[in-house]
Coordinates of C-alpha atoms in Angstrom, one line a residue:
M1335 CA -2.5 -29.1 -20.4
A1336 CA -2.6 -29.9 -17.0
E1337 CA -5.0 -27.6 -15.0
K1338 CA -3.7 -25.0 -13.0
K1339 CA -2.9 -24.8 -9.7
P1340 CA -4.8 -22.4 -7.2
D1341 CA -2.7 -19.9 -5.8
I1342 CA -2.6 -20.1 -2.4
I1343 CA -3.1 -17.0 0.4
I1344 CA -3.1 -17.4 4.3
I1345 CA -4.3 -14.8 5.9
L1346 CA -3.6 -15.2 10.3
N1347 CA -4.1 -12.5 12.3
D1348 CA -2.2 -11.8 16.2
D1349 CA -4.6 -12.2 19.8
M1350 CA -8.1 -11.4 18.0
G1351 CA -11.6 -13.5 19.8
Y1352 CA -13.5 -15.7 18.3
S1353 CA -16.3 -13.7 17.9
D1354 CA -14.7 -10.2 16.8
I1355 CA -15.3 -10.5 13.2
G1356 CA -19.0 -9.7 11.9
C1357 CA -19.3 -12.3 10.5
Y1358 CA -18.9 -14.6 13.8
G1359 CA -21.1 -12.1 15.4
G1360 CA -19.1 -9.5 16.2
E1361 CA -19.9 -5.7 16.2
I1362 CA -16.5 -4.5 14.5
E1363 CA -16.9 -3.6 10.5
T1364 CA -15.5 -6.4 8.8
P1365 CA -17.0 -5.9 5.0
N1366 CA -13.8 -8.3 3.3
L1367 CA -14.0 -11.0 5.7
D1368 CA -17.5 -10.9 5.7
R1369 CA -17.7 -11.0 1.8
L1370 CA -14.9 -14.1 2.1
A1371 CA -17.9 -15.8 4.1
S1372 CA -20.3 -15.0 2.2
G1373 CA -18.8 -15.9 -1.1
G1374 CA -17.2 -19.4 0.6
L1375 CA -17.3 -21.1 4.2
R1376 CA -16.7 -20.4 8.1
Y1377 CA -15.6 -23.0 10.4
S1378 CA -17.1 -22.8 13.4
Q1379 CA -14.7 -25.3 15.2
F1380 CA -11.5 -24.8 14.3
Y1381 CA -9.2 -24.7 16.9
N1382 CA -5.5 -22.2 17.3
T1383 CA -2.3 -23.7 19.8
A1384 CA -3.4 -20.6 21.8
R1385 CA -0.1 -18.4 21.3
C1386 CA 1.8 -16.6 18.8
S1387 CA 4.7 -18.4 18.1
P1388 CA 3.8 -21.8 18.8
S1389 CA 0.6 -21.3 16.1
R1390 CA 2.6 -19.3 13.8
A1391 CA 5.1 -22.8 13.2
S1392 CA 2.1 -25.6 13.8
L1393 CA 0.3 -23.4 10.8
L1394 CA 3.7 -23.6 8.8
T1395 CA 4.8 -27.0 9.4
G1396 CA 1.7 -29.2 10.1
L1397 CA 3.1 -30.5 13.3
H1398 CA 2.9 -29.6 17.1
P1399 CA 4.7 -26.9 17.9
H1400 CA 7.0 -28.4 20.5
Q1401 CA 8.4 -31.1 17.3
T1402 CA 9.2 -27.5 15.6
G1403 CA 11.3 -26.4 18.5
I1404 CA 8.8 -23.5 19.6
G1405 CA 7.4 -24.9 22.4
I1406 CA 6.8 -21.7 24.2
L1407 CA 7.7 -18.8 22.8
T1408 CA 10.7 -17.7 20.4
Y1409 CA 12.9 -17.7 23.6
D1410 CA 15.3 -20.4 25.0
T1411 CA 13.4 -22.4 27.8
G1412 CA 16.0 -25.0 28.6
P1413 CA 15.1 -28.5 27.5
E1414 CA 14.8 -29.9 23.8
G1415 CA 11.8 -29.0 21.7
Y1416 CA 11.7 -25.7 23.6
A1417 CA 14.9 -23.4 22.3
G1418 CA 12.5 -21.1 20.9
D1419 CA 14.1 -21.3 17.3
L1420 CA 12.1 -23.6 14.3
N1421 CA 14.2 -26.5 13.8
R1422 CA 15.6 -28.6 10.6
N1423 CA 13.5 -31.5 11.5
C1424 CA 9.7 -29.6 10.1
V1425 CA 9.6 -28.3 6.7
T1426 CA 7.4 -24.8 6.1
M1427 CA 4.8 -24.7 3.4
A1428 CA 7.2 -22.2 1.8
E1429 CA 10.0 -25.1 1.2
V1430 CA 7.2 -27.5 0.9
L1431 CA 5.5 -25.8 -2.0
K1432 CA 8.5 -24.4 -3.8
G1433 CA 9.1 -27.8 -4.7
A1434 CA 5.6 -28.0 -6.4
G1435 CA 6.3 -25.0 -8.8
Y1436 CA 5.3 -22.1 -6.2
H1437 CA 6.3 -18.3 -5.7
T1438 CA 6.3 -18.1 -2.4
C1439 CA 6.3 -14.4 -0.4
L1440 CA 5.3 -13.7 3.4
S1441 CA 4.3 -10.6 4.7
G1442 CA 4.2 -9.6 8.1
K1443 CA 5.0 -11.0 11.3
W1444 CA 7.5 -14.6 11.4
H1445 CA 7.7 -14.5 15.0
V1446 CA 9.8 -18.4 14.9
A1447 CA 13.3 -17.0 15.5
Q1448 CA 15.0 -16.3 18.4
D1449 CA 18.4 -14.5 16.5
L1450 CA 16.1 -11.4 15.8
T1451 CA 18.5 -9.3 14.2
E1452 CA 20.9 -11.7 12.1
P1453 CA 19.9 -14.2 9.6
T1454 CA 20.2 -18.0 10.7
D1455 CA 18.9 -20.8 9.0
S1456 CA 15.6 -20.1 10.8
W1457 CA 14.1 -17.0 9.3
P1458 CA 12.3 -16.8 6.4
L1459 CA 14.4 -16.6 3.2
Q1460 CA 16.3 -19.3 4.2
R1461 CA 13.2 -21.5 5.0
G1462 CA 11.6 -21.3 1.9
F1463 CA 10.2 -17.9 0.8
D1464 CA 11.4 -16.3 -2.1
E1465 CA 10.1 -12.4 -0.9
F1466 CA 10.0 -11.2 2.8
Y1467 CA 9.0 -8.0 4.6
G1468 CA 8.1 -8.1 7.7
T1469 CA 9.2 -8.2 10.9
I1470 CA 11.3 -10.9 13.1
I1471 CA 9.7 -10.3 16.8
G1472 CA 6.4 -10.9 18.2
A1473 CA 5.0 -7.7 18.4
G1474 CA 5.8 -3.8 19.1
S1475 CA 5.0 -0.2 17.9
F1476 CA 2.4 -0.5 15.1
Y1477 CA 4.4 3.2 14.0
H1478 CA 7.7 1.9 14.2
P1479 CA 8.2 -1.3 14.5
N1480 CA 11.8 -2.9 15.5
T1481 CA 13.6 -6.0 13.5
L1482 CA 11.6 -4.3 10.0
T1483 CA 12.9 -6.2 7.6
R1484 CA 13.7 -6.7 3.5
G1485 CA 14.7 -10.1 2.9
N1486 CA 17.6 -10.7 4.8
T1487 CA 18.4 -6.5 5.2
N1488 CA 17.2 -4.7 8.1
I1489 CA 15.1 -1.6 7.0
D1490 CA 13.7 -0.2 10.4
H1491 CA 14.9 3.1 8.9
E1492 CA 11.9 3.4 6.3
A1493 CA 9.3 3.0 9.0
A1494 CA 11.5 6.1 11.3
G1495 CA 11.6 7.8 8.3
N1496 CA 8.3 8.0 7.4
P1497 CA 5.9 10.1 9.2
D1498 CA 2.8 8.1 7.1
F1499 CA 4.3 4.7 8.2
F1500 CA 1.2 2.0 9.7
Y1501 CA 2.7 -1.4 10.3
T1502 CA -1.1 -3.1 9.5
D1503 CA -1.4 -0.6 6.2
A1504 CA 2.2 -1.7 5.2
I1505 CA 1.2 -5.6 5.5
S1506 CA -1.2 -4.7 3.2
D1507 CA 0.6 -2.8 0.7
Q1508 CA 3.0 -4.9 0.2
A1509 CA 1.1 -8.3 0.0
A1510 CA -1.2 -6.6 -2.4
T1511 CA 2.5 -5.1 -4.5
F1512 CA 4.0 -8.6 -4.4
I1513 CA 0.3 -10.1 -6.3
R1514 CA 0.6 -7.3 -8.8
E1515 CA 4.3 -7.9 -9.5
H1516 CA 4.2 -11.8 -9.4
H1517 CA 0.8 -11.5 -12.0
A1518 CA 3.8 -9.1 -13.9
G1519 CA 6.7 -11.1 -14.4
S1520 CA 5.4 -15.1 -14.3
P1521 CA 0.8 -14.9 -14.4
D1522 CA 1.2 -18.6 -15.1
T1523 CA 3.3 -19.3 -11.9
P1524 CA 1.5 -20.4 -9.1
L1525 CA 1.8 -17.9 -6.0
F1526 CA 1.6 -19.2 -2.5
Q1527 CA 1.2 -16.0 0.0
Y1528 CA 1.4 -15.8 3.8
V1529 CA -0.1 -12.4 5.1
A1530 CA 0.7 -12.4 8.4
Y1531 CA -0.6 -9.1 11.0
T1532 CA -0.4 -8.2 14.2
A1533 CA -2.9 -6.3 14.0
P1534 CA -4.9 -6.4 16.9
H1535 CA -1.9 -7.5 19.2
W1536 CA -0.9 -4.9 21.8
P1537 CA 0.1 -1.8 21.6
L1538 CA -3.4 -0.2 21.2
H1539 CA -2.4 1.7 18.2
A1540 CA -4.8 3.0 15.5
H1541 CA -5.9 5.5 13.2
P1542 CA -7.6 8.9 14.7
E1543 CA -10.5 8.3 12.2
D1544 CA -11.1 4.4 12.3
I1545 CA -10.6 4.9 16.3
E1546 CA -13.9 7.7 15.6
K1547 CA -15.5 5.0 13.9
Y1548 CA -16.3 3.1 16.8
R1549 CA -17.0 6.1 19.5
G1550 CA -19.6 4.8 21.2
R1551 CA -20.3 1.5 19.5
F1552 CA -19.7 -0.7 22.9
D1553 CA -21.1 2.2 25.1
A1554 CA -23.7 -0.6 26.8
G1555 CA -20.9 -2.5 28.4
W1556 CA -19.2 -6.4 28.4
D1557 CA -22.4 -7.8 29.7
K1558 CA -24.8 -6.9 27.4
L1559 CA -22.4 -7.0 24.3
R1560 CA -21.9 -10.3 25.8
E1561 CA -25.4 -11.2 25.3
E1562 CA -26.2 -9.8 22.2
R1563 CA -22.7 -11.4 20.4
L1564 CA -24.2 -15.2 21.5
Q1565 CA -28.0 -14.4 20.1
R1566 CA -26.4 -12.8 16.6
M1567 CA -23.9 -16.6 16.9
V1568 CA -26.9 -19.0 17.3
R1569 CA -29.3 -17.0 14.8
A1570 CA -26.6 -17.7 12.2
G1571 CA -25.4 -21.1 13.3
I1572 CA -22.6 -20.6 14.9
I1573 CA -23.2 -21.7 18.7
H1574 CA -25.7 -24.1 19.5
P1575 CA -29.0 -22.6 21.1
N1576 CA -28.0 -25.2 24.1
W1577 CA -24.5 -24.4 25.1
Q1578 CA -25.0 -21.6 27.9
L1579 CA -23.6 -17.8 28.1
T1580 CA -20.0 -18.5 30.6
D1581 CA -20.3 -16.2 33.6
R1582 CA -18.3 -13.0 33.3
D1583 CA -15.0 -13.5 34.3
P1584 CA -14.5 -13.5 38.0
T1585 CA -12.6 -10.9 38.7
Q1586 CA -14.4 -8.1 36.3
P1587 CA -17.0 -6.4 37.5
P1588 CA -20.4 -5.8 36.2
F1589 CA -19.9 -3.1 33.5
E1590 CA -22.4 -0.6 35.3
N1591 CA -19.9 -0.7 38.9
A1592 CA -16.3 -0.6 36.7
D1593 CA -14.1 2.5 37.0
E1594 CA -12.7 4.7 34.5
K1595 CA -15.4 3.8 31.9
A1596 CA -13.9 6.2 29.3
W1597 CA -10.6 4.5 29.5
L1598 CA -12.2 1.2 29.2
L1599 CA -14.1 2.6 26.1
R1600 CA -11.8 3.9 24.3
C1601 CA -9.7 0.9 24.4
M1602 CA -12.3 -0.9 23.1
E1603 CA -12.7 1.6 20.6
V1604 CA -9.8 1.1 19.4
Y1605 CA -9.1 -2.7 19.6
A1606 CA -11.9 -2.5 17.2
A1607 CA -10.3 0.3 15.2
Q1608 CA -7.4 -2.0 14.8
I1609 CA -9.0 -5.2 13.2
D1610 CA -11.1 -2.2 11.4
R1611 CA -7.8 -1.3 9.5
M1612 CA -6.9 -4.8 9.0
D1613 CA -10.1 -5.5 7.1
Q1614 CA -9.4 -2.5 4.8
G1615 CA -6.0 -3.9 3.7
I1616 CA -7.2 -7.4 3.1
G1617 CA -10.0 -5.7 1.0
K1618 CA -6.6 -4.0 -1.2
I1619 CA -4.9 -7.4 -1.0
L1620 CA -8.4 -8.8 -2.9
A1621 CA -8.5 -6.2 -5.1
A1622 CA -5.1 -7.0 -6.3
L1623 CA -6.7 -10.9 -6.9
E1624 CA -9.4 -9.0 -8.9
E1625 CA -7.5 -6.8 -10.6
T1626 CA -4.9 -9.9 -12.1
G1627 CA -7.6 -12.4 -12.6
R1628 CA -6.7 -14.4 -10.0
L1629 CA -8.9 -14.5 -7.4
D1630 CA -11.1 -17.6 -8.7
N1631 CA -8.7 -19.7 -8.4
T1632 CA -6.9 -18.9 -4.9
L1633 CA -7.4 -20.8 -2.2
V1634 CA -7.6 -17.8 0.8
L1635 CA -7.9 -19.3 4.2
F1636 CA -7.8 -16.6 7.3
L1637 CA -7.6 -17.1 10.7
S1638 CA -6.3 -16.1 13.9
D1639 CA -3.4 -17.7 15.7
N1640 CA -5.1 -17.7 19.3
G1641 CA -8.0 -16.9 21.4
A1642 CA -8.4 -12.8 22.7
C1643 CA -5.7 -12.0 25.2
A1644 CA -6.3 -10.7 28.2
E1645 CA -2.8 -9.9 29.3
D1646 CA -2.4 -6.8 31.3
I1647 CA 0.6 -4.0 31.0
P1648 CA 0.8 -2.9 34.3
E1649 CA 2.4 1.0 35.4
G1650 CA 6.3 0.6 36.4
V1651 CA 7.2 -2.0 33.6
D1652 CA 10.6 -1.6 33.1
L1653 CA 10.6 -0.2 29.2
R1654 CA 14.2 -1.1 29.3
S1655 CA 14.1 -4.8 29.8
L1656 CA 11.1 -3.9 26.6
V1657 CA 13.0 -2.0 24.6
D1658 CA 17.1 -3.5 24.8
D1659 CA 15.8 -7.1 26.2
L1660 CA 13.1 -8.4 24.6
M1661 CA 12.9 -5.4 22.2
I1662 CA 8.9 -5.4 21.8
A1663 CA 8.9 -2.1 22.5
R1664 CA 10.5 2.0 21.6
G1665 CA 11.2 4.7 24.2
T1666 CA 10.8 7.1 22.3
T1667 CA 8.4 8.2 19.6
R1668 CA 10.3 9.0 15.9
D1669 CA 10.2 12.6 16.6
G1670 CA 11.6 12.5 20.2
R1671 CA 9.0 11.9 22.4
P1672 CA 9.0 9.6 25.2
V1673 CA 6.8 6.5 25.1
R1674 CA 4.2 6.1 28.3
L1675 CA 4.3 2.7 28.8
G1676 CA 1.3 1.2 30.9
N1677 CA -2.7 1.0 31.5
D1678 CA -2.7 4.6 33.3
P1679 CA -5.9 5.0 33.1
S1680 CA -5.2 9.4 32.9
I1681 CA -3.5 8.4 29.3
M1682 CA -6.7 7.7 26.5
P1683 CA -4.7 5.1 23.6
G1684 CA -4.0 5.0 20.3
A1685 CA -1.3 7.2 19.5
E1686 CA 2.8 6.4 18.9
D1687 CA 3.0 7.5 22.9
T1688 CA 1.0 4.5 24.5
Y1689 CA 2.1 1.2 24.7
Q1690 CA -1.3 -0.9 26.2
S1691 CA -3.8 -3.6 26.0
Y1692 CA -7.2 -3.6 26.4
G1693 CA -7.9 -5.9 29.7
V1694 CA -9.3 -8.8 30.7
A1695 CA -13.5 -7.2 30.7
W1696 CA -13.0 -6.6 27.0
A1697 CA -11.1 -10.2 26.0
N1698 CA -14.0 -12.3 27.5
L1699 CA -16.4 -10.0 25.4
S1700 CA -13.6 -11.1 22.3
N1701 CA -13.8 -14.6 23.1
T1702 CA -18.4 -15.0 23.9
P1703 CA -19.3 -17.3 24.8
F1704 CA -16.3 -19.0 25.6
R1705 CA -14.3 -18.9 29.3
L1706 CA -10.4 -18.2 29.5
Y1707 CA -8.5 -16.5 27.4
K1708 CA -4.6 -16.8 24.9
H1709 CA -2.4 -19.0 26.9
W1710 CA -5.2 -22.4 27.8
I1711 CA -7.3 -24.4 26.1
H1712 CA -10.4 -24.1 27.4
E1713 CA -12.5 -22.6 24.5
G1714 CA -11.3 -19.4 24.9
G1715 CA -8.1 -19.9 24.2
I1716 CA -7.5 -21.9 20.7
S1717 CA -11.3 -21.1 19.3
T1718 CA -10.8 -18.8 15.8
P1719 CA -12.7 -18.5 13.3
L1720 CA -11.5 -19.7 9.9
I1721 CA -13.2 -18.5 6.8
A1722 CA -12.6 -20.4 4.0
H1723 CA -12.7 -18.8 0.3
W1724 CA -12.2 -20.4 -3.2
P1725 CA -15.0 -19.9 -5.9
K1726 CA -13.6 -22.1 -8.9
A1727 CA -13.7 -25.3 -5.7
I1728 CA -15.7 -24.8 -3.0
A1729 CA -19.5 -24.4 -4.5
A1730 CA -20.7 -23.7 -0.8
R1731 CA -21.3 -19.5 -0.6
G1732 CA -22.0 -18.5 3.2
E1733 CA -22.3 -21.7 4.5
L1734 CA -20.9 -22.8 8.2
R1735 CA -19.0 -26.0 8.6
H1736 CA -18.9 -27.5 12.2
T1737 CA -16.0 -30.4 11.7
P1738 CA -13.6 -30.1 14.0
G1739 CA -10.0 -29.0 13.0
Q1740 CA -6.6 -27.5 13.9
L1741 CA -3.7 -25.5 13.0
P1742 CA -2.1 -28.7 11.4
D1743 CA -4.7 -29.5 9.8
L1744 CA -3.8 -26.5 7.1
M1745 CA -0.7 -28.1 5.5
A1746 CA -2.4 -31.2 5.3
T1747 CA -4.8 -29.3 3.0
V1748 CA -2.6 -27.3 1.3
V1749 CA -0.4 -30.1 -0.1
E1750 CA -4.1 -31.8 -1.0
V1751 CA -4.6 -28.2 -3.1
S1752 CA -1.3 -28.1 -4.4
G1753 CA -0.3 -31.4 -5.5
A1754 CA 2.6 -30.7 -3.4
T1755 CA 4.3 -34.1 -1.6
Y1756 CA 5.4 -34.0 1.6
P1757 CA 8.6 -34.8 2.0
Q1758 CA 10.2 -37.3 4.1
A1759 CA 14.0 -35.5 4.6
H1760 CA 14.9 -31.7 2.8
A1761 CA 18.3 -30.6 2.9
G1762 CA 19.6 -33.2 4.4
H1763 CA 17.3 -33.7 7.8
E1764 CA 15.0 -36.3 8.2
I1765 CA 11.2 -34.5 8.8
L1766 CA 8.6 -35.1 11.0
P1767 CA 5.8 -37.2 9.0
L1768 CA 2.9 -34.3 8.8
E1769 CA 0.0 -34.4 11.4
G1770 CA -2.8 -33.0 10.2
T1771 CA -6.1 -34.0 8.4
S1772 CA -6.9 -32.3 4.5
L1773 CA -9.7 -30.0 5.2
V1774 CA -10.6 -30.8 1.6
P1775 CA -13.6 -33.2 2.2
S1776 CA -15.2 -31.2 4.3
F1777 CA -15.1 -28.2 1.3
A1778 CA -18.5 -30.3 -0.1
A1779 CA -20.1 -31.2 3.4
D1780 CA -19.4 -32.2 7.2
Q1781 CA -17.3 -34.8 7.6
P1782 CA -16.3 -37.1 11.1
R1783 CA -13.4 -36.0 13.1
E1784 CA -11.4 -39.5 13.0
A1785 CA -8.2 -38.8 14.7
P1786 CA -8.1 -37.1 18.1
L1787 CA -7.0 -33.3 18.7
F1788 CA -4.4 -32.5 21.2
W1789 CA -3.1 -29.5 22.4
E1790 CA -0.3 -28.3 25.1
H1791 CA 0.8 -24.9 26.1
E1792 CA 2.8 -23.8 29.4
G1793 CA 1.2 -27.0 31.0
N1794 CA -2.0 -26.0 30.6
A1795 CA -3.4 -28.8 27.9
A1796 CA -6.3 -31.1 26.1
V1797 CA -7.2 -33.9 24.3
R1798 CA -10.5 -34.1 22.1
T1799 CA -11.8 -37.2 20.1
G1800 CA -15.3 -36.8 19.2
K1801 CA -17.2 -35.3 21.1
W1802 CA -15.6 -35.6 24.2
K1803 CA -12.7 -33.1 25.3
L1804 CA -10.7 -33.6 28.6
V1805 CA -8.5 -30.7 29.2
R1806 CA -6.5 -29.1 31.9
K1807 CA -5.9 -25.5 33.4
Y1808 CA -2.8 -25.5 35.1
P1809 CA -2.1 -27.0 38.1
D1810 CA -6.0 -27.2 38.3
P1811 CA -6.9 -30.8 37.8
W1812 CA -8.0 -32.5 34.5
E1813 CA -11.4 -32.1 33.8
L1814 CA -14.3 -33.6 31.0
Y1815 CA -16.8 -31.7 28.7
D1816 CA -19.1 -33.1 26.4
M1817 CA -18.8 -30.5 23.0
E1818 CA -22.5 -31.7 21.4
S1819 CA -24.1 -30.4 24.4
D1820 CA -22.1 -28.2 26.4
R1821 CA -18.9 -26.5 23.9
T1822 CA -19.0 -23.4 27.3
E1823 CA -17.4 -25.4 29.2
M1824 CA -19.8 -24.9 31.7
H1825 CA -20.4 -28.6 33.1
D1826 CA -17.4 -31.0 34.1
L1827 CA -18.5 -34.4 33.8
A1828 CA -15.3 -35.6 34.7
A1829 CA -15.9 -37.3 38.4
A1830 CA -19.4 -39.0 36.5
H1831 CA -16.9 -40.5 33.7
P1832 CA -14.1 -41.7 35.4
D1833 CA -12.3 -44.5 33.1
R1834 CA -13.1 -42.3 30.1
V1835 CA -10.8 -39.7 31.7
T1836 CA -8.3 -42.5 32.6
T1837 CA -9.1 -43.5 29.0
M1838 CA -8.2 -40.5 27.4
L1839 CA -5.1 -39.1 30.0
G1840 CA -3.5 -42.2 28.3
L1841 CA -3.6 -41.2 24.9
Y1842 CA -2.9 -37.2 25.9
E1843 CA 0.4 -39.2 27.2
G1844 CA 0.9 -41.0 24.7
W1845 CA 1.1 -37.9 22.3
A1846 CA 3.1 -35.4 24.5
A1847 CA 5.9 -37.5 24.8
R1848 CA 5.9 -38.5 21.2
C1849 CA 5.6 -34.8 20.2
G1850 CA 8.5 -34.3 22.9
V1851 CA 6.0 -32.2 25.6
I1852 CA 8.3 -31.4 28.8
P1853 CA 6.4 -31.2 32.5
R1854 CA 5.9 -27.9 33.6
E1855 CA 7.4 -28.3 36.3
T1856 CA 11.0 -29.0 34.4
V1857 CA 10.3 -26.1 31.8
L1858 CA 9.9 -23.9 34.6
E1859 CA 12.8 -24.8 36.3
S1860 CA 15.0 -24.3 33.5
M1861 CA 13.3 -20.6 32.9
K1862 CA 14.7 -19.8 36.6
K1863 CA 18.0 -21.0 35.3
L1864 CA 18.3 -18.7 32.1
G1865 CA 16.9 -16.1 34.2
G1866 CA 13.2 -15.6 34.9
T1867 CA 10.0 -14.5 33.3
A1868 CA 8.2 -11.5 31.2
F1869 CA 5.6 -9.6 32.8
W1870 CA 3.0 -11.8 31.1
E1871 CA 4.6 -15.0 31.6
K1872 CA 4.0 -15.6 35.2
E1873 CA 4.3 -19.1 36.9
D1874 CA 1.1 -20.0 36.6
G1875 CA 0.1 -19.8 32.8
A1876 CA -1.3 -16.5 33.2

């Protein structure tokens, strides 16, 4: 009898910093993720692509986002590769795994389709998923999200008519239900499940009891907490003791000098509560796997789609634009009260009638010890925790892996562990070659990374070869860092190694040309012609 193929569950969360969860040094209580880490592996140098939609496109397809049509977000920004719609020159994990006999389910956020209301060939069921429950849009109220969908059918009314609805809980409950239903009906068929949380993406919405749990937890302030996190990360072996803690973001005051401390602390408490509730839901998923006897032969991968988000939601934003044009907000609560949008310190976040974000200083804490945030390609923007748990095949328990990797590697990994075949053509379309390298060899021990790593988002860009990383914060000059001695990117060596800069820049430009990266100036011109930018889409990529 052939050995049974493993179930595969990929859990992706949204806008969470590198060091927020407990097993990566944070103050937030995540016992279920900590359990997966202690029973498996934590990767210290795994990377996303710095933004929601591009990361999802890259994870799902094993390609770089520009190759899939998701060069920035799910809005048409003009040039080829920037249509904002998952194209047909790529295949999703679900499409690949269906060919290997898997049943495929998605619970949560999709965010790789331009059309938010009518099913297209870039919606989940049209891209290999047998079952889908979640949202097509990228953000919104946790109490009453837009584009809530089952299969191809809008079910916004289910949230509207349920006073107990909360999106994080709904994602978790449906994921657990998919596991139980699949086991009851087809216990011998392998299962692929993609669980895509929106927590802790803004708006800051959380259950009161979860918020209360964190009252006082962050009172020491961002400066002291960053130092304490770093100490825990060094003790755990995640961060090398020689790497300096980056400076506090220069736009932010010392915590002791900050105004509106009560509101600031409440923002971080709600953010923590969002992650806590997600972890509670992951516990439900693990319980379903245990009840059905599937946990031992399930590869569970957990990661975040980008670094922490420093986006501000200023007072005075046009609510109608967010409600009618972008569909990322509701104008009223389910019981008819107006939603109060914007980071107004007189309004405490958490409830359904609020719509706020937690700001730069807390994002700086979330990304300890690194620089910058979501959007940028410095380590704070692209570093993600990655946990791998598979009792039947990963013998290590609680070990670290320092092997560098990035999102396209997950498709290569899934193909190897499932025995699937990555196709040259699918549904009448030629498919671009897989860009990733399987992580399976690193399950046993750290491996050297031979292939370069590449990134580009909004003109922010990087290439990493071995220990060297060449990186640019658009439109600033290129910087060069030694990742072995200075992963926190404190000492730019570009002037001391001009030949290395030239060589690595040549590698980057060759990759950019091959993968359809368009110069930022060209993209900005196209965006202006198509009607400008949203409040978080500043021309400098902020």
